[in-house]
PDB file of C-alpha atoms in Angstrom:
ATOM      1  CA  MET A   1     102.484 108.114 104.829  1.00  0.00           C
ATOM      2  CA  GLN A   2     100.909 104.919 106.039  1.00  0.00           C
ATOM      3  CA  LEU A   3      97.736 105.912 107.892  1.00  0.00           C
ATOM      4  CA  ARG A   4      95.653 103.904 110.315  1.00  0.00           C
ATOM      5  CA  ILE A   5      92.367 105.108 111.783  1.00  0.00           C
ATOM      6  CA  LEU A   6      92.504 105.780 115.525  1.00  0.00           C
ATOM      7  CA  GLY A   7      88.819 106.602 115.860  1.00  0.00           C
ATOM      8  CA  THR A   8      85.869 108.714 114.870  1.00  0.00           C
ATOM      9  CA  THR A   9      82.816 110.180 116.567  1.00  0.00           C
ATOM     10  CA  SER A  10      80.923 110.330 113.297  1.00  0.00           C
ATOM     11  CA  ASP A  11      77.806 108.192 113.060  1.00  0.00           C
ATOM     12  CA  ASP A  12      78.247 107.538 109.336  1.00  0.00           C
ATOM     13  CA  GLY A  13      82.021 106.947 109.333  1.00  0.00           C
ATOM     14  CA  LYS A  14      82.958 110.210 107.671  1.00  0.00           C
ATOM     15  CA  CYS A  15      84.568 113.169 109.390  1.00  0.00           C
ATOM     16  CA  PRO A  16      85.787 114.006 111.968  1.00  0.00           C
ATOM     17  CA  THR A  17      88.389 111.285 112.337  1.00  0.00           C
ATOM     18  CA  LEU A  18      91.843 110.880 113.875  1.00  0.00           C
ATOM     19  CA  TYR A  19      94.580 108.970 112.042  1.00  0.00           C
ATOM     20  CA  GLU A  20      98.127 108.012 112.972  1.00  0.00           C
ATOM     21  CA  ASP A  21     100.995 107.866 110.498  1.00  0.00           C
ATOM     22  CA  ALA A  22     102.495 104.448 111.273  1.00  0.00           C
ATOM     23  CA  GLU A  23     105.885 105.550 109.909  1.00  0.00           C
ATOM     24  CA  THR A  24     106.339 108.697 112.035  1.00  0.00           C
ATOM     25  CA  GLY A  25     103.743 108.510 114.812  1.00  0.00           C
ATOM     26  CA  ASP A  26     102.329 111.868 113.658  1.00  0.00           C
ATOM     27  CA  ILE A  27      98.592 112.457 114.036  1.00  0.00           C
ATOM     28  CA  VAL A  28      96.454 113.512 111.066  1.00  0.00           C
ATOM     29  CA  VAL A  29      93.080 115.145 111.760  1.00  0.00           C
ATOM     30  CA  GLN A  30      90.074 115.097 109.455  1.00  0.00           C
ATOM     31  CA  GLY A  31      87.485 117.717 110.316  1.00  0.00           C
ATOM     32  CA  TYR A  32      85.542 120.729 109.131  1.00  0.00           C
ATOM     33  CA  THR A  33      87.656 123.572 107.702  1.00  0.00           C
ATOM     34  CA  VAL A  34      87.892 126.790 109.696  1.00  0.00           C
ATOM     35  CA  SER A  35      87.648 129.400 106.949  1.00  0.00           C
ATOM     36  CA  ALA A  36      85.920 132.507 108.343  1.00  0.00           C
ATOM     37  CA  PRO A  37      88.432 135.386 108.259  1.00  0.00           C
ATOM     38  CA  GLU A  38      87.356 136.591 111.715  1.00  0.00           C
ATOM     39  CA  ASP A  39      88.101 133.144 113.165  1.00  0.00           C
ATOM     40  CA  ILE A  40      91.456 132.797 111.397  1.00  0.00           C
ATOM     41  CA  ALA A  41      92.447 136.281 112.593  1.00  0.00           C
ATOM     42  CA  GLN A  42      92.376 134.956 116.175  1.00  0.00           C
ATOM     43  CA  LEU A  43      94.997 132.282 115.434  1.00  0.00           C
ATOM     44  CA  ALA A  44      98.674 132.942 116.145  1.00  0.00           C
ATOM     45  CA  ASN A  45     101.855 132.212 114.181  1.00  0.00           C
ATOM     46  CA  VAL A  46     100.110 131.015 111.024  1.00  0.00           C
ATOM     47  CA  LEU A  47     102.576 129.900 108.365  1.00  0.00           C
ATOM     48  CA  ASP A  48     102.009 129.532 104.614  1.00  0.00           C
ATOM     49  CA  GLY A  49     100.627 126.095 103.871  1.00  0.00           C
ATOM     50  CA  GLU A  50      98.957 125.658 107.276  1.00  0.00           C
ATOM     51  CA  SER A  51      95.229 125.066 107.582  1.00  0.00           C
ATOM     52  CA  PHE A  52      92.833 124.566 110.455  1.00  0.00           C
ATOM     53  CA  VAL A  53      90.045 122.117 111.170  1.00  0.00           C
ATOM     54  CA  ARG A  54      87.402 121.980 113.861  1.00  0.00           C
ATOM     55  CA  ILE A  55      86.969 118.683 115.687  1.00  0.00           C
ATOM     56  CA  PRO A  56      84.824 117.685 118.666  1.00  0.00           C
ATOM     57  CA  ARG A  57      86.570 117.511 122.050  1.00  0.00           C
ATOM     58  CA  GLU A  58      85.081 114.024 122.499  1.00  0.00           C
ATOM     59  CA  LEU A  59      87.117 112.763 119.535  1.00  0.00           C
ATOM     60  CA  LEU A  60      90.390 113.794 121.192  1.00  0.00           C
ATOM     61  CA  SER A  61      89.453 112.608 124.654  1.00  0.00           C
ATOM     62  CA  ARG A  62      88.393 109.175 123.373  1.00  0.00           C
ATOM     63  CA  PHE A  63      90.945 108.436 120.677  1.00  0.00           C
ATOM     64  CA  ALA A  64      94.027 110.684 120.845  1.00  0.00           C
ATOM     65  CA  PRO A  65      97.184 108.853 121.973  1.00  0.00           C
ATOM     66  CA  LYS A  66      98.008 109.549 125.611  1.00  0.00           C
ATOM     67  CA  GLU A  67     101.793 109.420 125.089  1.00  0.00           C
TER      68      GLU A  67
END
């Protein structure tokens, strides 16, 4: 992967942040882990190796690619 920062809404430059893999165009999300079993139980089609992070809507609306 070759990551570049798309943007962050964090005041101190830590998480949450959006990145783009320059090689594939894939988006990588840095955020707070969703780990409560009752929250995970609401998610559908969870595969081994998948994880979930919580990010502010503002981060996506300001920095996520529109294409």
